[in-house]
């Protein structure tokens, strides 16, 4: 069995051929057909010629399947959680879950899902959707070239195969990376603080000719894929404009001799100018990348710790340390080592051909961890043997279907009652949402109602907090009570026996804890102060912070002489709530 991954890029079309020998898989051939970079030419014609040229070499071969992909700007992804694990159930309900989230008409779109992890109570999936017209377009191009692809995947899902153990089942976790649950329970004090802590995450970048792709991983699973309309062409255009050379000459210079200077020491003026021009273009991209990474960190409650660089531009000298400086994030080139693939073709360029390899791996996947395939519904590949079987046994199949339909009538009637009840409940939910929460139209959904309840809880909590402020005794009131409670100072030889020469050096009021430090004339006065503080303490107890330490400290008397006086450090608990 031979699987061919076809990466239709804007700079070239790449083909990777994988052959399976039992459980081993070998890369047997790699082909790259460059495209004409003349901006006045129709690119689709060059792509069609490249596809035809390659397909003609394999037109007489059997057991060959092709895998192509849509670019990331033609699809959208969403991370979802389902309370069940069966993939057929997930695919059935997927269009309804994404109906309000996809940026195009969901009724004319194709949906698929990649299960990224399981847990005892459900599954986490990265859903993919694309308009039917995009799938129809790429299938038509392949048909014009003389071959029919078995799988239509996406660039991001295919490239992720190079970082995962694609032969095994999705990992089983004790709990899922459920962002919605964290969002719903953000105001709940009973939630484990560890669950709220940001998850460790990293990102992998694939630089392309016209687009750059970012894969986000958290908790060792793929959670998002983003695309930027930026690539090597933008750098070539800047070189062409600055140095007044043709675009092709600028492209050759970028591929053969490009670098980023980390400092200008020892460099010539021409080298500094060339590096600065590349830096200006990279800085614009890094600015957009930083904004996206900050958005993802806030949206998914993650903390990015590293960034991997791959693709043609990753070979530019000093690009990794330059990205590290700008993003303040550890950045390194990715050393791609795909799982389970023997790279026997010495001419294979994994830096530029990695995406084509990932597409070929999509064709090797088993049903337990299947490929992302948007060739579904009316675009599903027809099986010739099945078609001949239907033509031969069509009448018998119709009769069998009629009998089966009769047997299912009873169950259908029972199901119709349950569906009717479900519709009634859904209608009442929407009516109640409109009456109580004033939610209308698309807002009157389960997620909209949950959002309304969460907002109301936040408002109630805020109101309770504001009420509590008015019932708190101020720090000044505590100081006043403390002044009234402590004994009067000793004045003259006939001072009262309870009088105290008190010198408070430090007073600290934190919430309901009052701490005071200072000196007195003798140890008897220490006992008087301690007994006075017991009257003010809410629990009638005074904590001696100097217990077990030297109580005598040097102080200056009225004449400026240094004398030793007993020191104290007491702490009490007071009631600051107004009853």
Coordinates of C-alpha atoms in Angstrom, one line a residue:
X1 CA 0.0 0.0 0.0
X2 CA 1.4 3.4 -1.0
X3 CA 0.3 6.7 0.4
X4 CA 1.2 10.0 -1.2
X5 CA 0.9 13.3 0.6
X6 CA 0.5 16.3 -1.7
X7 CA 1.4 19.7 -0.2
X8 CA 0.1 22.3 -2.7
X9 CA 2.0 25.4 -1.6
X10 CA 2.5 28.8 -3.1
X11 CA 6.2 28.3 -3.7
X12 CA 6.2 24.7 -4.8
X13 CA 4.2 21.5 -4.8
X14 CA 5.7 18.7 -2.7
X15 CA 5.0 15.0 -2.9
X16 CA 6.0 12.5 -0.2
X17 CA 5.5 8.7 -0.9
X18 CA 5.2 6.3 2.0
X19 CA 5.0 2.6 1.7
X20 CA 3.8 0.2 4.4
X21 CA 5.4 -3.1 5.0
X22 CA 3.4 -4.7 7.8
X23 CA 3.8 -2.5 10.8
X24 CA 6.7 -0.5 9.4
X25 CA 6.5 2.5 7.1
X26 CA 9.2 3.9 4.9
X27 CA 9.5 7.2 3.0
X28 CA 10.5 5.9 -0.4
X29 CA 10.5 9.0 -2.6
X30 CA 10.3 12.8 -2.2
X31 CA 9.5 15.2 -5.1
X32 CA 9.4 19.0 -5.1
X33 CA 8.2 20.8 -8.2
X34 CA 8.8 24.6 -7.9
X35 CA 6.1 27.0 -9.2
X36 CA 6.8 30.0 -11.4
X37 CA 7.0 33.1 -9.1
X38 CA 6.1 35.5 -11.8
X39 CA 3.2 37.5 -10.3
X40 CA 1.6 38.0 -13.7
X41 CA 1.1 34.3 -14.3
X42 CA -2.0 32.4 -13.2
X43 CA -0.8 30.2 -10.3
X44 CA -3.6 27.7 -10.7
X45 CA -2.2 26.7 -14.2
X46 CA 1.2 26.0 -12.8
X47 CA -0.2 24.0 -9.9
X48 CA -2.3 21.9 -12.3
X49 CA 0.8 21.2 -14.5
X50 CA 2.8 20.1 -11.4
X51 CA 0.0 17.8 -10.3
X52 CA -0.4 16.3 -13.8
X53 CA 3.3 15.7 -14.2
X54 CA 3.5 13.8 -10.9
X55 CA 0.2 11.9 -11.4
X56 CA 1.2 10.6 -14.8
X57 CA 4.1 8.6 -13.2
X58 CA 1.7 6.7 -11.0
X59 CA -1.4 6.3 -13.2
X60 CA -0.7 2.6 -13.8
X61 CA -0.1 1.7 -10.1
X62 CA -2.6 0.0 -7.9
X63 CA -3.2 0.4 -4.2
X64 CA -2.2 4.1 -4.3
X65 CA -4.1 6.7 -2.2
X66 CA -3.5 10.5 -2.3
X67 CA -4.0 12.8 0.6
X68 CA -4.4 16.6 0.0
X69 CA -5.2 19.4 2.4
X70 CA -6.9 22.8 2.7
X71 CA -4.9 25.7 4.0
X72 CA -5.6 27.0 7.5
X73 CA -7.2 30.2 6.1
X74 CA -9.9 28.0 4.5
X75 CA -10.9 26.2 7.7
X76 CA -11.7 27.0 11.3
X77 CA -11.1 25.0 14.5
X78 CA -12.8 24.8 17.9
X79 CA -11.9 22.9 21.0
X80 CA -14.9 21.2 22.5
X81 CA -15.8 18.8 25.3
X82 CA -18.4 16.1 25.1
X83 CA -19.7 14.0 28.0
X84 CA -19.4 10.8 25.9
X85 CA -16.5 9.1 24.0
X86 CA -18.2 7.6 20.9
X87 CA -16.9 9.3 17.8
X88 CA -20.0 8.7 15.7
X89 CA -22.1 10.5 18.3
X90 CA -19.7 13.4 18.4
X91 CA -19.8 13.8 14.6
X92 CA -23.6 13.6 14.6
X93 CA -24.0 16.5 17.1
X94 CA -21.0 18.5 15.9
X95 CA -22.8 20.7 13.4
X96 CA -25.3 21.8 16.0
X97 CA -22.5 22.6 18.6
X98 CA -20.7 24.8 16.1
X99 CA -23.7 26.4 14.4
X100 CA -23.1 29.8 16.1
X101 CA -19.3 29.6 16.2
X102 CA -18.2 29.0 12.6
X103 CA -17.5 32.2 10.5
X104 CA -19.5 30.9 7.6
X105 CA -22.8 29.2 6.7
X106 CA -22.9 26.0 8.7
X107 CA -25.6 24.5 6.5
X108 CA -23.2 24.5 3.5
X109 CA -20.1 23.3 5.5
X110 CA -18.4 20.0 6.2
X111 CA -17.4 19.1 9.8
X112 CA -15.0 16.7 11.3
X113 CA -13.3 16.2 14.7
X114 CA -10.0 14.9 16.0
X115 CA -10.2 13.4 19.5
X116 CA -7.2 14.7 21.4
X117 CA -7.9 13.0 24.7
X118 CA -10.3 10.8 26.7
X119 CA -11.2 10.8 30.4
X120 CA -13.6 8.7 32.4
X121 CA -16.4 11.2 31.9
X122 CA -16.0 12.2 28.3
X123 CA -13.8 13.3 25.4
X124 CA -12.0 16.4 24.3
X125 CA -12.0 17.1 20.5
X126 CA -10.6 19.7 18.2
X127 CA -13.4 20.2 15.7
X128 CA -12.7 21.4 12.1
X129 CA -15.2 23.0 9.7
X130 CA -14.8 24.3 6.1
X131 CA -17.2 25.6 3.4
X132 CA -18.2 23.0 0.8
X133 CA -17.0 25.3 -2.0
X134 CA -13.4 25.1 -0.8
X135 CA -13.5 21.3 -0.7
X136 CA -15.2 21.2 -4.1
X137 CA -12.5 23.4 -5.6
X138 CA -9.5 21.3 -4.5
X139 CA -11.3 18.1 -5.6
X140 CA -11.9 19.6 -9.0
X141 CA -8.2 20.5 -9.3
X142 CA -7.2 17.0 -8.4
X143 CA -9.7 15.6 -10.9
X144 CA -8.3 17.8 -13.7
X145 CA -4.8 16.5 -12.9
X146 CA -5.9 12.9 -13.3
X147 CA -6.2 11.5 -9.7
X148 CA -8.7 11.3 -7.0
X149 CA -7.7 12.0 -3.4
X150 CA -8.9 9.6 -0.7
X151 CA -8.6 12.2 2.1
X152 CA -9.0 16.0 2.2
X153 CA -7.3 17.0 5.5
X154 CA -6.0 20.4 6.7
X155 CA -2.5 21.8 7.0
X156 CA -2.6 22.1 10.7
X157 CA -4.0 18.6 11.5
X158 CA -1.5 17.0 9.1
X159 CA 1.5 18.9 10.5
X160 CA 0.5 17.8 14.0
X161 CA 1.3 14.2 13.1
X162 CA 5.0 15.0 13.2
X163 CA 4.7 15.8 16.9
X164 CA 2.4 13.0 18.1
X165 CA 2.3 9.2 18.4
X166 CA -0.3 8.9 15.6
X167 CA -0.4 5.1 15.8
X168 CA -1.8 5.0 19.3
X169 CA -5.2 5.8 20.7
X170 CA -5.7 9.4 22.0
X171 CA -4.3 9.6 25.6
X172 CA -6.4 8.7 28.5
X173 CA -6.4 11.4 31.2
X174 CA -7.9 11.5 34.7
X175 CA -9.6 14.8 33.9
X176 CA -10.1 16.7 30.7
X177 CA -8.6 20.2 30.0
X178 CA -12.1 21.7 30.3
X179 CA -11.9 25.5 29.9
X180 CA -15.6 26.0 29.9
X181 CA -15.8 24.4 33.4
X182 CA -13.1 26.7 34.7
X183 CA -14.9 29.7 33.3
X184 CA -18.2 28.7 34.8
X185 CA -16.7 28.1 38.2
X186 CA -14.4 31.1 38.4
X187 CA -16.5 32.7 41.2
X188 CA -16.9 29.4 43.1
X189 CA -14.8 29.4 46.3
X190 CA -15.0 25.6 46.5
X191 CA -13.1 25.0 43.2
X192 CA -9.6 23.6 43.7
X193 CA -7.1 26.4 43.2
X194 CA -4.8 24.0 41.3
X195 CA -7.5 23.6 38.7
X196 CA -7.5 27.4 38.1
X197 CA -3.7 27.6 37.7
X198 CA -2.6 28.2 34.1
X199 CA -1.7 25.1 32.2
X200 CA 1.9 24.8 30.9
X201 CA 1.8 25.2 27.1
X202 CA 4.1 25.5 24.1
X203 CA 3.7 26.5 20.4
X204 CA 5.1 25.3 17.2
X205 CA 5.4 27.6 14.2
X206 CA 5.6 26.5 10.5
X207 CA 6.8 29.3 8.3
X208 CA 5.4 29.1 4.8
X209 CA 5.9 31.2 1.6
X210 CA 2.7 33.2 2.0
X211 CA 1.2 31.9 5.2
X212 CA 2.5 31.0 8.7
X213 CA 0.8 28.5 10.9
X214 CA 0.9 28.2 14.7
X215 CA 0.0 25.0 16.6
X216 CA -0.8 25.5 20.3
X217 CA -0.2 22.5 22.7
X218 CA -1.3 22.5 26.4
X219 CA -1.4 19.6 28.8
X220 CA 0.3 17.6 26.0
X221 CA -2.6 18.0 23.6
X222 CA -3.3 20.1 20.6
X223 CA -5.8 22.8 21.6
X224 CA -5.8 25.4 18.8
X225 CA -4.4 26.2 15.3
X226 CA -3.9 29.8 14.0
X227 CA -2.8 31.1 10.6
X228 CA -1.1 34.4 9.6
X229 CA -1.1 35.8 6.1
X230 CA 2.7 36.3 6.2
X231 CA 5.7 34.4 5.0
X232 CA 8.9 34.3 3.0
X233 CA 7.2 36.2 0.2
X234 CA 6.9 39.3 2.4
X235 CA 10.7 39.2 3.2
X236 CA 11.5 38.8 -0.5
X237 CA 9.3 41.7 -1.4
X238 CA 11.1 44.0 1.1
X239 CA 14.5 42.9 -0.3
X240 CA 13.2 43.6 -3.8
X241 CA 12.0 47.1 -2.9
X242 CA 15.0 48.1 -0.9
X243 CA 17.7 46.9 -3.3
X244 CA 15.8 47.5 -6.5
X245 CA 16.1 43.9 -7.7
X246 CA 13.6 41.5 -9.2
X247 CA 11.4 39.4 -7.0
X248 CA 13.1 36.2 -8.2
X249 CA 16.6 37.6 -7.4
X250 CA 15.4 38.7 -3.9
X251 CA 14.0 35.3 -3.3
X252 CA 17.2 33.6 -4.3
X253 CA 19.2 35.9 -1.9
X254 CA 16.8 35.1 0.9
X255 CA 17.2 31.4 0.5
X256 CA 20.9 31.4 0.0
X257 CA 22.3 34.2 2.2
X258 CA 20.0 35.6 4.9
X259 CA 20.8 36.4 8.5
X260 CA 19.7 38.5 11.5
X261 CA 22.5 40.3 13.4
X262 CA 22.1 40.2 17.2
X263 CA 24.7 43.0 17.5
X264 CA 26.4 45.0 14.8
X265 CA 30.0 44.5 16.1
X266 CA 32.3 43.4 13.4
X267 CA 29.7 43.7 10.7
X268 CA 30.0 45.8 7.5
X269 CA 27.5 48.6 6.8
X270 CA 25.9 46.5 4.0
X271 CA 25.4 43.5 6.4
X272 CA 23.8 45.7 9.0
X273 CA 21.5 47.3 6.4
X274 CA 20.5 43.9 5.1
X275 CA 19.8 42.5 8.6
X276 CA 17.9 45.6 9.6
X277 CA 15.6 45.3 6.6
X278 CA 14.8 41.7 7.5
X279 CA 14.3 42.7 11.2
X280 CA 11.7 45.3 10.2
X281 CA 9.6 42.7 8.4
X282 CA 10.0 40.2 11.2
X283 CA 9.1 42.8 13.8
X284 CA 5.7 43.4 12.1
X285 CA 5.1 39.6 12.2
X286 CA 6.3 39.3 15.8
X287 CA 3.9 42.1 16.9
X288 CA 0.9 40.2 15.4
X289 CA 2.2 36.9 16.8
X290 CA 2.5 38.4 20.3
X291 CA -1.1 39.7 20.2
X292 CA -2.4 36.2 19.2
X293 CA -0.3 34.5 21.9
X294 CA -1.6 36.8 24.6
X295 CA -5.2 36.3 23.4
X296 CA -4.7 32.5 23.5
X297 CA -3.2 32.6 27.0
X298 CA -6.2 34.6 28.3
X299 CA -8.7 32.5 26.4
X300 CA -7.4 29.1 27.3
X301 CA -5.9 29.9 30.8
X302 CA -2.4 28.7 29.6
X303 CA 1.2 29.9 30.2
X304 CA 3.4 29.6 27.1
X305 CA 6.9 28.5 28.0
X306 CA 8.5 27.7 24.7
X307 CA 8.2 28.3 20.9
X308 CA 9.4 25.9 18.2
X309 CA 10.4 27.2 14.8
X310 CA 10.2 25.2 11.6
X311 CA 9.8 25.7 7.8
X312 CA 12.1 27.4 5.4
X313 CA 12.5 30.7 7.3
X314 CA 13.6 28.8 10.4
X315 CA 17.0 28.3 8.7
X316 CA 17.8 32.0 8.7
X317 CA 20.9 32.5 10.9
X318 CA 20.1 33.7 14.4
X319 CA 16.4 33.6 14.0
X320 CA 15.8 31.6 17.2
X321 CA 17.8 33.9 19.5
X322 CA 16.2 37.0 17.8
X323 CA 12.7 35.6 18.4
X324 CA 13.7 34.8 22.0
X325 CA 14.8 38.4 22.6
X326 CA 11.6 39.9 21.0
X327 CA 9.0 37.5 22.6
X328 CA 10.9 37.0 25.9
X329 CA 10.1 33.3 25.4
X330 CA 12.5 30.4 24.8
X331 CA 12.6 29.8 21.0
X332 CA 14.4 27.0 19.2
X333 CA 14.5 25.3 15.8
X334 CA 12.4 22.1 15.8
X335 CA 14.3 18.9 15.1
X336 CA 11.6 16.9 13.4
X337 CA 11.6 13.2 14.1
X338 CA 8.2 11.7 13.1
X339 CA 7.1 8.7 15.0
X340 CA 7.1 5.3 13.2
X341 CA 8.5 6.6 9.8
X342 CA 11.8 5.4 8.4
X343 CA 13.3 8.2 6.2
X344 CA 15.1 6.1 3.6
X345 CA 15.1 8.8 0.8
X346 CA 18.4 10.6 1.2
X347 CA 17.1 13.5 -0.8
X348 CA 14.2 14.2 1.5
X349 CA 14.1 17.8 2.9
X350 CA 12.1 17.6 6.1
X351 CA 12.4 21.3 6.7
X352 CA 10.4 22.1 3.6
X353 CA 8.7 18.7 3.1
X354 CA 7.4 18.2 6.6
X355 CA 3.8 19.1 5.8
X356 CA 3.7 16.7 2.8
X357 CA 5.0 14.0 5.2
X358 CA 2.3 14.8 7.7
X359 CA -0.3 14.5 4.9
X360 CA 1.1 11.1 3.9
X361 CA 0.8 10.0 7.6
X362 CA -2.9 11.0 7.6
X363 CA -3.4 8.2 5.0
X364 CA -1.7 5.6 7.3
X365 CA -4.0 6.3 10.3
X366 CA -6.3 3.5 11.6
X367 CA -9.9 3.9 12.6
X368 CA -9.1 4.0 16.3
X369 CA -7.3 7.3 15.7
X370 CA -8.5 8.3 12.3
X371 CA -7.4 11.1 10.0
X372 CA -9.2 14.4 9.8
X373 CA -11.1 14.0 6.5
X374 CA -13.4 16.7 5.1
X375 CA -14.3 14.5 2.1
X376 CA -17.7 13.6 3.5
X377 CA -21.4 13.8 2.4
X378 CA -21.7 14.5 -1.3
X379 CA -17.9 14.6 -1.6
X380 CA -17.4 11.1 -0.2
X381 CA -15.3 8.9 -2.4
X382 CA -17.4 6.3 -4.3
X383 CA -16.4 2.7 -4.0
X384 CA -16.7 1.0 -7.4
X385 CA -17.2 -2.5 -6.0
X386 CA -20.0 -1.3 -3.8
X387 CA -21.6 0.5 -6.7
X388 CA -21.6 -2.7 -8.8
X389 CA -23.0 -4.6 -5.9
X390 CA -25.9 -2.2 -5.5
X391 CA -26.7 -2.4 -9.3
X392 CA -26.9 -6.2 -9.1
X393 CA -28.8 -6.6 -5.8
X394 CA -30.7 -3.3 -5.8
X395 CA -34.2 -4.8 -5.9
X396 CA -33.5 -7.2 -3.1
X397 CA -32.0 -4.4 -1.0
X398 CA -35.1 -2.3 -1.6
X399 CA -37.4 -5.2 -0.4
X400 CA -35.2 -5.8 2.7
X401 CA -35.3 -2.1 3.4
X402 CA -39.1 -2.0 3.2
X403 CA -39.4 -4.9 5.6
X404 CA -37.0 -3.2 8.0
X405 CA -38.9 0.0 7.8
X406 CA -42.1 -1.8 8.8
X407 CA -40.3 -3.3 11.8
X408 CA -39.0 0.1 12.9
X409 CA -42.4 1.9 12.8
X410 CA -43.2 1.0 16.4
X411 CA -39.8 2.3 17.6
X412 CA -40.2 5.4 15.5
X413 CA -43.6 6.2 17.1
X414 CA -42.1 5.9 20.5
X415 CA -39.1 8.1 19.5
X416 CA -41.4 10.7 18.1
X417 CA -43.1 11.2 21.5
X418 CA -39.8 11.7 23.1
X419 CA -38.7 14.2 20.4
X420 CA -42.0 16.1 20.9
X421 CA -41.4 16.4 24.6
X422 CA -37.8 17.5 24.0
X423 CA -39.1 20.2 21.6
X424 CA -41.6 21.4 24.2
X425 CA -39.0 21.6 26.9
X426 CA -36.6 23.5 24.6
X427 CA -39.4 25.9 23.6
X428 CA -40.3 26.5 27.3
X429 CA -36.6 27.1 28.0
X430 CA -36.5 29.8 25.3
X431 CA -39.7 31.4 26.6
X432 CA -38.4 31.5 30.1
X433 CA -35.1 32.9 29.0
X434 CA -37.0 35.7 27.2
X435 CA -39.3 36.5 30.2
X436 CA -36.7 36.3 33.0
X437 CA -33.4 37.2 31.3
X438 CA -34.7 39.2 28.2
X439 CA -32.7 36.8 25.9
X440 CA -34.1 36.8 22.4
X441 CA -33.2 34.9 19.2
X442 CA -29.8 33.3 19.2
X443 CA -29.0 34.5 22.7
X444 CA -31.8 32.3 24.1
X445 CA -29.6 29.2 24.1
X446 CA -28.2 27.0 26.9
X447 CA -24.8 28.8 26.7
X448 CA -26.5 32.2 26.8
X449 CA -28.6 31.3 29.8
X450 CA -25.5 30.0 31.6
X451 CA -23.7 33.2 30.8
X452 CA -26.7 35.2 32.2
X453 CA -26.7 33.2 35.4
X454 CA -22.9 33.7 35.8
X455 CA -23.2 37.4 35.4
X456 CA -26.1 37.6 37.9
X457 CA -24.0 35.7 40.5
X458 CA -21.1 38.1 40.0
X459 CA -23.4 41.1 40.5
X460 CA -24.8 39.5 43.7
X461 CA -21.4 38.8 45.0
X462 CA -20.3 42.4 44.3
X463 CA -23.4 43.7 46.1
X464 CA -22.7 41.6 49.2
X465 CA -19.1 42.8 49.2
X466 CA -20.3 46.4 49.1
X467 CA -22.7 45.8 52.0
X468 CA -20.0 44.3 54.1
X469 CA -17.8 47.4 53.8
X470 CA -20.4 49.4 55.8
X471 CA -20.4 46.9 58.7
X472 CA -16.6 47.0 59.3
X473 CA -15.1 48.9 62.2
X474 CA -12.4 51.3 60.9
X475 CA -8.8 51.1 62.0
X476 CA -9.2 54.6 63.6
X477 CA -12.0 53.3 65.8
X478 CA -9.8 50.4 66.9
X479 CA -7.0 52.9 67.8
X480 CA -9.6 54.9 69.8
X481 CA -10.7 51.8 71.8
X482 CA -7.1 50.9 72.3
X483 CA -6.4 54.3 73.8
X484 CA -9.3 54.1 76.1
X485 CA -8.4 50.6 77.3
X486 CA -4.7 51.1 78.0
X487 CA -3.9 52.7 81.5
X488 CA -3.1 56.4 81.9
X489 CA 0.5 57.4 82.0
X490 CA 2.3 57.8 85.4
X491 CA 2.8 61.5 86.3
X492 CA 4.5 62.4 89.6
X493 CA 5.3 60.4 92.7
X494 CA 1.6 60.1 93.6
X495 CA 0.5 58.4 90.3
X496 CA -2.1 55.7 90.5
X497 CA -0.8 52.1 91.0
X498 CA -2.3 51.2 87.6
X499 CA -0.5 54.1 85.8
X500 CA 2.0 53.1 83.2
X501 CA 4.8 55.0 81.4
X502 CA 4.0 53.5 78.0
X503 CA 6.1 54.2 74.9
X504 CA 4.4 52.5 71.8
X505 CA 7.0 52.2 69.0
X506 CA 5.0 50.2 66.5
X507 CA 1.2 49.6 66.0
X508 CA 0.0 47.3 63.2
X509 CA -3.7 46.6 62.4
X510 CA -4.3 43.8 59.9
X511 CA -7.9 42.7 59.5
X512 CA -8.9 41.5 63.0
X513 CA -5.3 41.2 64.3
X514 CA -3.8 44.1 66.3
X515 CA -0.1 44.0 67.1
X516 CA 1.8 46.6 69.2
X517 CA 5.4 46.9 70.3
X518 CA 7.0 49.3 72.8
X519 CA 8.7 49.8 76.2
X520 CA 7.6 50.4 79.9
X521 CA 9.4 51.3 83.1
X522 CA 9.2 47.9 84.8
X523 CA 7.8 44.4 84.6
X524 CA 4.8 45.3 86.8
X525 CA 3.6 47.7 84.1
X526 CA 3.9 44.9 81.5
X527 CA 1.3 42.8 83.5
X528 CA -1.0 45.9 83.7
X529 CA -0.9 46.4 79.9
X530 CA -1.5 42.7 79.3
X531 CA -4.5 42.7 81.6
X532 CA -5.9 45.8 79.9
X533 CA -5.5 44.3 76.5
X534 CA -7.5 41.2 77.5
X535 CA -10.5 43.5 78.0
X536 CA -10.2 44.6 74.4
X537 CA -9.5 41.2 72.9
X538 CA -12.5 39.4 71.4
X539 CA -11.4 36.1 72.7
X540 CA -9.9 37.5 76.0
X541 CA -6.4 36.3 75.1
X542 CA -3.2 38.2 74.6
X543 CA -0.3 36.6 72.6
X544 CA 3.1 37.6 73.9
X545 CA 5.4 37.7 70.8
X546 CA 8.5 38.2 73.0
X547 CA 8.0 35.0 74.9
X548 CA 11.4 33.4 75.4
X549 CA 13.4 36.5 74.3
X550 CA 15.3 39.2 76.2
X551 CA 12.7 41.8 77.3
X552 CA 15.2 44.6 78.2
X553 CA 16.3 47.0 75.4
X554 CA 18.4 50.2 75.5
X555 CA 16.5 53.5 75.2
X556 CA 17.2 57.2 75.7
X557 CA 15.7 58.9 78.8
X558 CA 14.7 62.6 79.1
X559 CA 18.3 63.5 79.8
X560 CA 19.7 61.7 76.8
X561 CA 21.2 58.9 78.8
X562 CA 20.9 55.3 77.7
X563 CA 19.0 53.1 80.1
X564 CA 17.6 49.6 79.9
X565 CA 13.8 49.3 79.9
X566 CA 11.5 46.3 79.6
X567 CA 10.1 45.9 76.1
X568 CA 6.8 44.2 75.0
X569 CA 5.3 42.8 71.8
X570 CA 1.7 41.8 72.2
X571 CA -0.9 40.6 69.7
X572 CA -4.7 40.4 70.2
X573 CA -7.7 39.6 68.1
X574 CA -10.5 42.2 67.9
X575 CA -14.0 42.1 66.5
X576 CA -14.3 44.5 63.6
X577 CA -17.9 43.7 62.6
X578 CA -20.7 46.1 63.5
X579 CA -23.5 43.9 65.0

